[in-house]
mmCIF file of C-alpha atoms in Angstrom:
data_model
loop_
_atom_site.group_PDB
_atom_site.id
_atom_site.type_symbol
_atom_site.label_atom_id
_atom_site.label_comp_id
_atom_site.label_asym_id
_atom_site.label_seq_id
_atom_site.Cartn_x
_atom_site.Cartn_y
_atom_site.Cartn_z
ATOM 1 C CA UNK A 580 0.000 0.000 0.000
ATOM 2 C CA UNK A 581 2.995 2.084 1.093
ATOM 3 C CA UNK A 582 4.365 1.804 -2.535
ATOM 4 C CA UNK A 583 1.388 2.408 -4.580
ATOM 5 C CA UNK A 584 0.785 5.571 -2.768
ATOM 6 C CA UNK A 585 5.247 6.570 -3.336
ATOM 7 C CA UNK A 586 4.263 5.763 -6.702
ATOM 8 C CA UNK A 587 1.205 7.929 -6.925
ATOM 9 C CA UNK A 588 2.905 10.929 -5.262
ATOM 10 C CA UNK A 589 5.861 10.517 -7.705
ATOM 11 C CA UNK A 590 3.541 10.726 -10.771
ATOM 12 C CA UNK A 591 2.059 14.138 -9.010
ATOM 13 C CA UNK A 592 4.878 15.426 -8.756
ATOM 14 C CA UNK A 593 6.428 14.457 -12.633
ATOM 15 C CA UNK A 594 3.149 15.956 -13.687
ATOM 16 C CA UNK A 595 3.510 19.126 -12.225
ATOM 17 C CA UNK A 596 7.467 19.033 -13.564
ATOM 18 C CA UNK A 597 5.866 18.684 -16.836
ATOM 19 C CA UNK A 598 3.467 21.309 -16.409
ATOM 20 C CA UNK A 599 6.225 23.930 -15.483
ATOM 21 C CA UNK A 600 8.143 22.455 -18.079
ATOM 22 C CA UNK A 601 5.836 23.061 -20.884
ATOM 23 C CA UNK A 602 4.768 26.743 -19.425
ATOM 24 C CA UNK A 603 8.271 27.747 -19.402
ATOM 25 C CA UNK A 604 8.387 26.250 -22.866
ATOM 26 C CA UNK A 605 5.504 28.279 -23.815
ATOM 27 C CA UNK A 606 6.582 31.566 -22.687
ATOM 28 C CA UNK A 607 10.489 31.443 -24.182
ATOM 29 C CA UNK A 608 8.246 30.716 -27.397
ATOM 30 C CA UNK A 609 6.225 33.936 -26.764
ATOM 31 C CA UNK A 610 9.009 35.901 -25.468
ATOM 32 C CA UNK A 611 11.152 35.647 -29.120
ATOM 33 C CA UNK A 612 7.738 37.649 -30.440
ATOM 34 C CA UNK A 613 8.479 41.008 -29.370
ATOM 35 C CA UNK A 614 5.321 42.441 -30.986
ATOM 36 C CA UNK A 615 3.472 40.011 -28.482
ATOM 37 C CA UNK A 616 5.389 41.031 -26.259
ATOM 38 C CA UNK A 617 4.574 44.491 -26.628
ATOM 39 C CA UNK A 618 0.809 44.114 -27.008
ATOM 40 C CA UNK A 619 0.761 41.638 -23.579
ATOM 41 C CA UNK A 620 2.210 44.322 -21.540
ATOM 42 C CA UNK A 621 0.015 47.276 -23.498
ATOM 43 C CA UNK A 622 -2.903 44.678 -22.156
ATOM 44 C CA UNK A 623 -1.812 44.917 -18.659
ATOM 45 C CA UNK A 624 -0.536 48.577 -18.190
ATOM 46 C CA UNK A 625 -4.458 49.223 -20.245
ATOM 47 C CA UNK A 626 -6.232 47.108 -17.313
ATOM 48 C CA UNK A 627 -4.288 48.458 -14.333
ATOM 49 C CA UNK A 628 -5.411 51.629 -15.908
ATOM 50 C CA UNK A 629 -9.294 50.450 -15.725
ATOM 51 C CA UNK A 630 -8.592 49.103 -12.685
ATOM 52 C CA UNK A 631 -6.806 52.221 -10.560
ATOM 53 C CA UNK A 632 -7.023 54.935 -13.022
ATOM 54 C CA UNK A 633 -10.693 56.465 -11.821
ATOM 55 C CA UNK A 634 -9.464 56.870 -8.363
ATOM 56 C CA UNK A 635 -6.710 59.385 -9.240
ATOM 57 C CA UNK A 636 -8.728 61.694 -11.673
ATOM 58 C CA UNK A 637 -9.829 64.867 -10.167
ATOM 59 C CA UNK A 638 -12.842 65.590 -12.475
ATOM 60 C CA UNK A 639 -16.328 64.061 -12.840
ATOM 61 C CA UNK A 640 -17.059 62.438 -16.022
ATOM 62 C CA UNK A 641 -20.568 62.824 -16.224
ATOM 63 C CA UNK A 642 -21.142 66.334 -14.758
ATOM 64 C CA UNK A 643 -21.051 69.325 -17.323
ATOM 65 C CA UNK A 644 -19.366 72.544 -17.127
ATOM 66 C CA UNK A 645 -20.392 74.376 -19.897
ATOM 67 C CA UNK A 646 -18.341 77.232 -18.996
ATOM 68 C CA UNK A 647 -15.228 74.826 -20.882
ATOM 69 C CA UNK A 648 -17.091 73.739 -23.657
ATOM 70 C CA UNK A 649 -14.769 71.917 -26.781
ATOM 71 C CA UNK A 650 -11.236 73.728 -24.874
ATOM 72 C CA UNK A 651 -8.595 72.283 -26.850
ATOM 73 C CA UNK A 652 -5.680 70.289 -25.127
ATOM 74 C CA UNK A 653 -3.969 71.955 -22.362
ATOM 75 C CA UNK A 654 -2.466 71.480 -19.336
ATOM 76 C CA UNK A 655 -5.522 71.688 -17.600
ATOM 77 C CA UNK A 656 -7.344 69.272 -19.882
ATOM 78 C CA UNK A 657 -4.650 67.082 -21.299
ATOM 79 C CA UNK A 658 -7.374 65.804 -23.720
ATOM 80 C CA UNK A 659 -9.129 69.228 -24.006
ATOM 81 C CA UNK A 660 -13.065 68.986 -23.252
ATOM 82 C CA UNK A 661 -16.498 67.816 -25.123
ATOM 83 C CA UNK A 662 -19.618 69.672 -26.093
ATOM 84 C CA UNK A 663 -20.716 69.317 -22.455
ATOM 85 C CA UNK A 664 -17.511 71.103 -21.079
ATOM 86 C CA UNK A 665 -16.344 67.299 -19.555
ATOM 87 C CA UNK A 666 -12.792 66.045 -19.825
ATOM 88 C CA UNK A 667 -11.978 63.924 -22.391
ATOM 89 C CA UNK A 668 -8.937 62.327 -20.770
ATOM 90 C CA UNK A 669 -10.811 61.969 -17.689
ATOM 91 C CA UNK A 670 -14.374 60.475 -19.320
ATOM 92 C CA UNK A 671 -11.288 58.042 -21.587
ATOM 93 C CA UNK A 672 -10.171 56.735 -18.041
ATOM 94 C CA UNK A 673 -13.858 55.958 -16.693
ATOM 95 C CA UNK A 674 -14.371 54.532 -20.171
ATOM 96 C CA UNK A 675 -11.974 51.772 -19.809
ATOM 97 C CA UNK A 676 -13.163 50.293 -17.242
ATOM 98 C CA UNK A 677 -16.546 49.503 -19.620
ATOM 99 C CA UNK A 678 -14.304 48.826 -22.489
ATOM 100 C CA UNK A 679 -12.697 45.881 -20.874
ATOM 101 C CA UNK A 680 -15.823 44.681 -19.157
ATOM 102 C CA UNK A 681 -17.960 44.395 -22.159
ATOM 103 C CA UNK A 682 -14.877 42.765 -23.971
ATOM 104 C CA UNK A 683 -14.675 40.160 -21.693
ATOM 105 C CA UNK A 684 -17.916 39.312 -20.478
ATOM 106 C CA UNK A 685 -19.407 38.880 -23.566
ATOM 107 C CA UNK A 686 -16.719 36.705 -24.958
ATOM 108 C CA UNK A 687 -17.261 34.604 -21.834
ATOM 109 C CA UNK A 688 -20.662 34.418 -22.438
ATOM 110 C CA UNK A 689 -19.968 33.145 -26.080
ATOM 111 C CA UNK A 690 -17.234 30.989 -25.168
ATOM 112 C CA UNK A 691 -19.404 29.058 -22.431
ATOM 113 C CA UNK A 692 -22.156 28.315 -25.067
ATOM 114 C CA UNK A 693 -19.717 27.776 -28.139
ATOM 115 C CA UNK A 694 -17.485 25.545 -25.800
ATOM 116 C CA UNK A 695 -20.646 23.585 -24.995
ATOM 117 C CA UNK A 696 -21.836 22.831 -28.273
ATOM 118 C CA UNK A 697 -19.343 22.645 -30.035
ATOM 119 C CA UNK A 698 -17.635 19.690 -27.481
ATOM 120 C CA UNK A 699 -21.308 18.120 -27.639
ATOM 121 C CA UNK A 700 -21.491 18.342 -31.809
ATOM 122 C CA UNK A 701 -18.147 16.552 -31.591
ATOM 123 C CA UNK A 702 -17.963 13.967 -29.970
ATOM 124 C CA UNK A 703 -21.672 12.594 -29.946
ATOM 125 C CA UNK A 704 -21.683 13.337 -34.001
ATOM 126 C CA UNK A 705 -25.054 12.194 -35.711
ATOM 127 C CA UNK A 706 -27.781 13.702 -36.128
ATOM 128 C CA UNK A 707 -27.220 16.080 -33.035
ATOM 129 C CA UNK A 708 -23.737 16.961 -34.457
ATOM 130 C CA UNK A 709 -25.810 18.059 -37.999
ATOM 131 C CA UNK A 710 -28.812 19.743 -36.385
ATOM 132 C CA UNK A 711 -26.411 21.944 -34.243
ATOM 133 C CA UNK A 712 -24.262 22.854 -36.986
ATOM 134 C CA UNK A 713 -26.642 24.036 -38.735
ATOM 135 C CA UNK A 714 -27.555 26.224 -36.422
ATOM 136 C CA UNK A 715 -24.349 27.543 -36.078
ATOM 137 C CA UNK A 716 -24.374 27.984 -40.009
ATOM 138 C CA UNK A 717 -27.545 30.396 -40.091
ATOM 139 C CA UNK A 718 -25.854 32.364 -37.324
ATOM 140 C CA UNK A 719 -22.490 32.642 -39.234
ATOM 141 C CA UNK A 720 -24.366 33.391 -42.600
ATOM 142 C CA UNK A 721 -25.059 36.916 -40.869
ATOM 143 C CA UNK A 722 -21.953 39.355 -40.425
ATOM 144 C CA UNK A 723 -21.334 39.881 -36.961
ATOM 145 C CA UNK A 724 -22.227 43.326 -36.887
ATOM 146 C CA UNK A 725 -25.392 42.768 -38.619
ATOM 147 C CA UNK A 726 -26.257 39.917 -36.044
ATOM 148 C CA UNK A 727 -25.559 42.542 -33.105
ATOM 149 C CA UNK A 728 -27.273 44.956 -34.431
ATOM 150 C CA UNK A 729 -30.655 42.743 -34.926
ATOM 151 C CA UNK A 730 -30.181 41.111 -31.606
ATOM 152 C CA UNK A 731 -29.741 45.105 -30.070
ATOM 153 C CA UNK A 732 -32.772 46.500 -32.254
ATOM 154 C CA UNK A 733 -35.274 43.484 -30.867
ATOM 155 C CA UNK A 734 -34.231 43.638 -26.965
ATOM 156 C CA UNK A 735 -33.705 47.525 -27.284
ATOM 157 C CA UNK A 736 -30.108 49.755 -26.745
ATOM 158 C CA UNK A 737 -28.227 49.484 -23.497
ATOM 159 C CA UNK A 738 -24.717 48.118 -22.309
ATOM 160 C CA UNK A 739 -26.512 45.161 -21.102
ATOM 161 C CA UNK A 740 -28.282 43.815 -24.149
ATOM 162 C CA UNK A 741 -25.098 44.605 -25.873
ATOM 163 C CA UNK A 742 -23.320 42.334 -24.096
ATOM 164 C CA UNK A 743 -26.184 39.787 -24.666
ATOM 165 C CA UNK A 744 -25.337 40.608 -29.146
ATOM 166 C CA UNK A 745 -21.811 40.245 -29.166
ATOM 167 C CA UNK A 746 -22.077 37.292 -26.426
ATOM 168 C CA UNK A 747 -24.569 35.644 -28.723
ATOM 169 C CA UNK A 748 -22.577 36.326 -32.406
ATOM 170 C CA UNK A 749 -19.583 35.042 -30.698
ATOM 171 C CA UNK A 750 -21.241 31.544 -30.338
ATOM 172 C CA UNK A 751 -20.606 30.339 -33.509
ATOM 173 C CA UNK A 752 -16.950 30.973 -34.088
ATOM 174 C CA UNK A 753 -16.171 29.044 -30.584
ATOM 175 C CA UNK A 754 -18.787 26.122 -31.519
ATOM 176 C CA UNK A 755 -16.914 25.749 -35.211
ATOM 177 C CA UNK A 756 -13.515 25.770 -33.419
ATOM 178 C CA UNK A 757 -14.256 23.603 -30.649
ATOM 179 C CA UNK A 758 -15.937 20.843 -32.533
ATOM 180 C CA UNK A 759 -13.460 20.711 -35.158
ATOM 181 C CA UNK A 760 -10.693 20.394 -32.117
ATOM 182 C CA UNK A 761 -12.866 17.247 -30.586
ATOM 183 C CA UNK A 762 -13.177 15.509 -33.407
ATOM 184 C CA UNK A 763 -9.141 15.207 -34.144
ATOM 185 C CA UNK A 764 -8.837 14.578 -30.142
ATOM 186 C CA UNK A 765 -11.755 11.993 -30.394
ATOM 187 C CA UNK A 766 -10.354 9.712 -32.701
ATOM 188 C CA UNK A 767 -6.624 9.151 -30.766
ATOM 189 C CA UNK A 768 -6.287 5.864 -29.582
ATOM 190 C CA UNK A 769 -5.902 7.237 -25.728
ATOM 191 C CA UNK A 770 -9.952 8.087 -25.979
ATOM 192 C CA UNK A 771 -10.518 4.570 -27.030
ATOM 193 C CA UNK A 772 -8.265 3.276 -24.001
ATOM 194 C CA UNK A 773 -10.135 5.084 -21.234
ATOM 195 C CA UNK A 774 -13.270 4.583 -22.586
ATOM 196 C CA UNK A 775 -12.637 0.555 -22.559
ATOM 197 C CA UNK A 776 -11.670 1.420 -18.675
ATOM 198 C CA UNK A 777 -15.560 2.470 -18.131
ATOM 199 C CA UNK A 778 -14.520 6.283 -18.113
ATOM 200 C CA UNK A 779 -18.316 7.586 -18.692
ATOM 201 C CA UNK A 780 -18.830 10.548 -21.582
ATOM 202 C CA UNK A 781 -18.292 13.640 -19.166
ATOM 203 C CA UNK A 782 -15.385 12.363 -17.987
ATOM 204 C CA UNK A 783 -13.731 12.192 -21.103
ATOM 205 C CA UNK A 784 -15.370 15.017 -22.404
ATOM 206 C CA UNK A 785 -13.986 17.458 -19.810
ATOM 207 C CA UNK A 786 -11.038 15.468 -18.140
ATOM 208 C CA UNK A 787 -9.637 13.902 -21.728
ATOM 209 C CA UNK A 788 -10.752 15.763 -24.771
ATOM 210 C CA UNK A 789 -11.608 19.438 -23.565
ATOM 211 C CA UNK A 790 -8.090 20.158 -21.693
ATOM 212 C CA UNK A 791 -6.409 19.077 -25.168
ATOM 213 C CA UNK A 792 -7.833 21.567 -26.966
ATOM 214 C CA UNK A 793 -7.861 24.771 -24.826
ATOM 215 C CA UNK A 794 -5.181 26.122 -27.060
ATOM 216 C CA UNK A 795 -6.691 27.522 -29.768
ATOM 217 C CA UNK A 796 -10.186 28.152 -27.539
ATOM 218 C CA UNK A 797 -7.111 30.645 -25.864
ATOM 219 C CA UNK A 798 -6.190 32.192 -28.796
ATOM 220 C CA UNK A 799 -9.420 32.758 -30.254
ATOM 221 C CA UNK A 800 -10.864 34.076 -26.872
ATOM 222 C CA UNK A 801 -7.384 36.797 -26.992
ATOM 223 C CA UNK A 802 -8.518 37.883 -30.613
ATOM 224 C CA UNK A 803 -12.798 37.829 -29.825
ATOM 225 C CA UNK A 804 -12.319 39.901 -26.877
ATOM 226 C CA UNK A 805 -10.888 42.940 -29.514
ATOM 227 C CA UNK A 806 -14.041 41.682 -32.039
ATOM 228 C CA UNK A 807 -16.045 42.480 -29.260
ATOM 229 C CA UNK A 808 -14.556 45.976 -28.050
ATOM 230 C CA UNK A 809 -14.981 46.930 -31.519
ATOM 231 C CA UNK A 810 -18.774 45.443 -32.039
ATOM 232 C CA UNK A 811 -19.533 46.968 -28.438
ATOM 233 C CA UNK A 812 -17.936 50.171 -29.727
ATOM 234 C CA UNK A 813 -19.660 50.400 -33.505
ATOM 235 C CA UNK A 814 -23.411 49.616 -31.424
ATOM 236 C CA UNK A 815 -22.329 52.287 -29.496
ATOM 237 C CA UNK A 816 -21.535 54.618 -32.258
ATOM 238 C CA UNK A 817 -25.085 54.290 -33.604
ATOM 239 C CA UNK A 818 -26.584 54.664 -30.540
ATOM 240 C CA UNK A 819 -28.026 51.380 -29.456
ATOM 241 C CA UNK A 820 -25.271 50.690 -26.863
ATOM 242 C CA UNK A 821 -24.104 52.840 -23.694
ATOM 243 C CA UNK A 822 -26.670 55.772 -23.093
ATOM 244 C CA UNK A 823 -25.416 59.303 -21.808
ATOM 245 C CA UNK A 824 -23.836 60.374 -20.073
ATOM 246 C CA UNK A 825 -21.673 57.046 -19.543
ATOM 247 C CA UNK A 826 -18.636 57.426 -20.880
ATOM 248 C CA UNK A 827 -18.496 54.668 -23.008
ATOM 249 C CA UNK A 828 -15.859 55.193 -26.092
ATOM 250 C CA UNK A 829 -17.874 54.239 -28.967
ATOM 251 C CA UNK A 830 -20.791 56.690 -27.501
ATOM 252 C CA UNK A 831 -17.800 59.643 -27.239
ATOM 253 C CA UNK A 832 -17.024 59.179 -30.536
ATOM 254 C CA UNK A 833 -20.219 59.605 -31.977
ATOM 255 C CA UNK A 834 -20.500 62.585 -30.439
ATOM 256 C CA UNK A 835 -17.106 63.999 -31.214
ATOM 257 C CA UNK A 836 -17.915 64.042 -35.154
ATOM 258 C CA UNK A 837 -19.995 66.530 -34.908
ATOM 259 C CA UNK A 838 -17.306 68.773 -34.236
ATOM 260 C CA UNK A 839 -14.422 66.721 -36.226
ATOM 261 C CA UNK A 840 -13.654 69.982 -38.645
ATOM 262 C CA UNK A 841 -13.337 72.764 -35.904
ATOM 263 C CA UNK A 842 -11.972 70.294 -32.751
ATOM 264 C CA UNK A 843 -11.091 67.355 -34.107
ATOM 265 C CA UNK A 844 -9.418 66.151 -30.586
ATOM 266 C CA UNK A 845 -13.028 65.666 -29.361
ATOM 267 C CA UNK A 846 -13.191 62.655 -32.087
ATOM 268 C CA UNK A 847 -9.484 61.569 -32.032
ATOM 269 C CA UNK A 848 -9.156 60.833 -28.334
ATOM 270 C CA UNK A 849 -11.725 58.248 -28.501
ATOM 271 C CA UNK A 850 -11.093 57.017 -31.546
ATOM 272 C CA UNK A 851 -7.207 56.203 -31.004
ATOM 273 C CA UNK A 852 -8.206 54.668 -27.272
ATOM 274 C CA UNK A 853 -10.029 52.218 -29.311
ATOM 275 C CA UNK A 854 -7.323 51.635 -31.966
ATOM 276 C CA UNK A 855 -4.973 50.811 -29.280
ATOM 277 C CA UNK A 856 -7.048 48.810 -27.134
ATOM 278 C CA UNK A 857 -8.265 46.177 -30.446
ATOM 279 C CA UNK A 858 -4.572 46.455 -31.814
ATOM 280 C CA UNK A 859 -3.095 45.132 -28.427
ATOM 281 C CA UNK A 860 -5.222 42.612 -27.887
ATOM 282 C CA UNK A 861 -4.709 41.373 -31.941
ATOM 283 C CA UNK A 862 -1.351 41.497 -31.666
ATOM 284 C CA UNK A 863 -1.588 39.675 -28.606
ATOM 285 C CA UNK A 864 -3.185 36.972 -29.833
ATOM 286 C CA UNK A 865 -1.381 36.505 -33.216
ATOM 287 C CA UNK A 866 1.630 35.577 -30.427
ATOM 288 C CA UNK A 867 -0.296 33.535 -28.783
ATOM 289 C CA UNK A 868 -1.364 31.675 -31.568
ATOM 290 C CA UNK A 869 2.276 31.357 -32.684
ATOM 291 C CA UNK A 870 3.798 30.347 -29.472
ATOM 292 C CA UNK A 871 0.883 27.341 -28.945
ATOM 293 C CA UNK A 872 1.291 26.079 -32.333
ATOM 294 C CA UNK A 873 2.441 22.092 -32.096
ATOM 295 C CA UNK A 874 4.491 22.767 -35.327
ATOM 296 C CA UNK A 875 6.594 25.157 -33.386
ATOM 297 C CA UNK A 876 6.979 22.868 -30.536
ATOM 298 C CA UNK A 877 8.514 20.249 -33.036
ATOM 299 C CA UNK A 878 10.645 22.638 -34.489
ATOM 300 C CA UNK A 879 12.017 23.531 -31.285
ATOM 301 C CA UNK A 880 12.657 20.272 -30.189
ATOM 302 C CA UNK A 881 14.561 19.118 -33.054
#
């Protein structure tokens, strides 16, 4: 008994060996991408930002002044004011915190679902596999805009039902990935072993198949979440997302053109926080999605 459980705690602990082995694997990988790099750590400085950067600005974002309406950039208003007299640079900062919240809450929303179906479509197959897909299909057959701006228009404009749109257009791309994953997993001849051991279909499902596949779920999760910041921002921009006065980027922006010609840095300011924001997390990902590929893992190896 003593030496099955010696044996037992030395497996633990070569697992866990491995584990560190491969993460430290993984990140040498990522860290010869110094555009991934880059974006990673634009990603983090951005969320401390969200997360710390409200609590040291000394103006409301939501109150006007109208006695500093459209003031260009100064040292006073680093980002110069809106129509309403409110800092920009100030309303950016309260904005982020939105930004990042509708980015990733609606990608986990679509991720949960997508994972779902897409590991049920897989590995049961049949007529299940076809009647889901399908489903999936009519969904992709829209462009995601289009979808989130149907989904928006029925359940009416707010950050919430936003949310709900890109959560539910993101369904589809997850689903597709996921099921194409299980499939290539499902047919290795370690499924076949455990399931000749008795291993039931969750089991393998989420114990077997689905920790096998979480790298590209990973990656496309990194690249959705700037899909979504953009979607969340274009809904916005029409005015079916964020009501005033929130300062939510997209909403900022529309306003700003209005006054593009004569103060164009009511516009810009928004704008560019949104450029940088999707083109970290893209670059991000494209890293990611480099340093998890199994063909660089031979190469490095040999």
């Amino acid at each position: 008994m003593k030496g099955n459980m010696a044996e037992t705690s030395m497996v633990k602990v070569q697992s866990g060996n491995t584990k560190l082995a491969n993460l430290s694997s993984f990140y040498k990988r990522l860290k010869r991408n110094k555009a991934a790099m880059a974006g990673g750590y634009l990603i983090l400085f951005l969320f401390l930002t969200a997360l710390l950067g409200p609590y040291f600005t000394q103006y409301d974002p939501t109150i006007p002044d109208y006695t500093a309406k459209l003031e260009s950039p100064s040292k006073v208003h680093w980002f110069g004011t809106d129509h309403h007299g409110r800092d920009i640079f100030t309303r950016i900062i309260h904005g982020m915190p939105i930004t990042f919240y509708v980015g990733f809450v609606s990608v986990l929303i679509g991720s949960f679902f997508g994972i779902g179906i897409g590991l049920i479509s897989g590995y049961y197959g049949g007529m299940m596999d076809a009647v889901l897909m399908r489903v999936m299909d009519v969904l992709l057959a829209f462009p995601g805009i289009l979808l989130a701006l149907a989904i928006v228009s029925v359940l009416g404009g707010s950050l919430t039902n936003v949310i709900i749109a890109v959560g539910i257009f993101s369904i589809p791309t997850f689903a597709r990935i996921v099921r194409g994953s299980t499939l290539a997993v499902r047919k290795l001849e370690y499924i076949d072993a455990v399931k000749a051991l008795g291993a039931t279909d969750m089991k393998i499902i989420f114990q077997h198949i689905l920790p096998n596949i979480l790298s590209p779920i990973i990656v496309q999760a990194t690249l959705r979440i700037a899909t979504a910041i953009l979607t969340a921002s274009g809904l916005s921009f029409l005015g079916l997302g964020a009501q005033p006065p929130t300062p939510e980027w997209g909403a900022m922006l529309s306003a700003g053109r209005s006054y593009m010609f004569d103060h164009p840095h009511a516009a810009f300011f928004p704008g560019i926080a949104i450029v940088i924001v999707v083109l970290a997390f893209n670059i991000f990902g494209d890293g990611l999605r480099d340093a998890l590929d199994p063909k660089m893992k031979k190469g490095e190896s040999r």
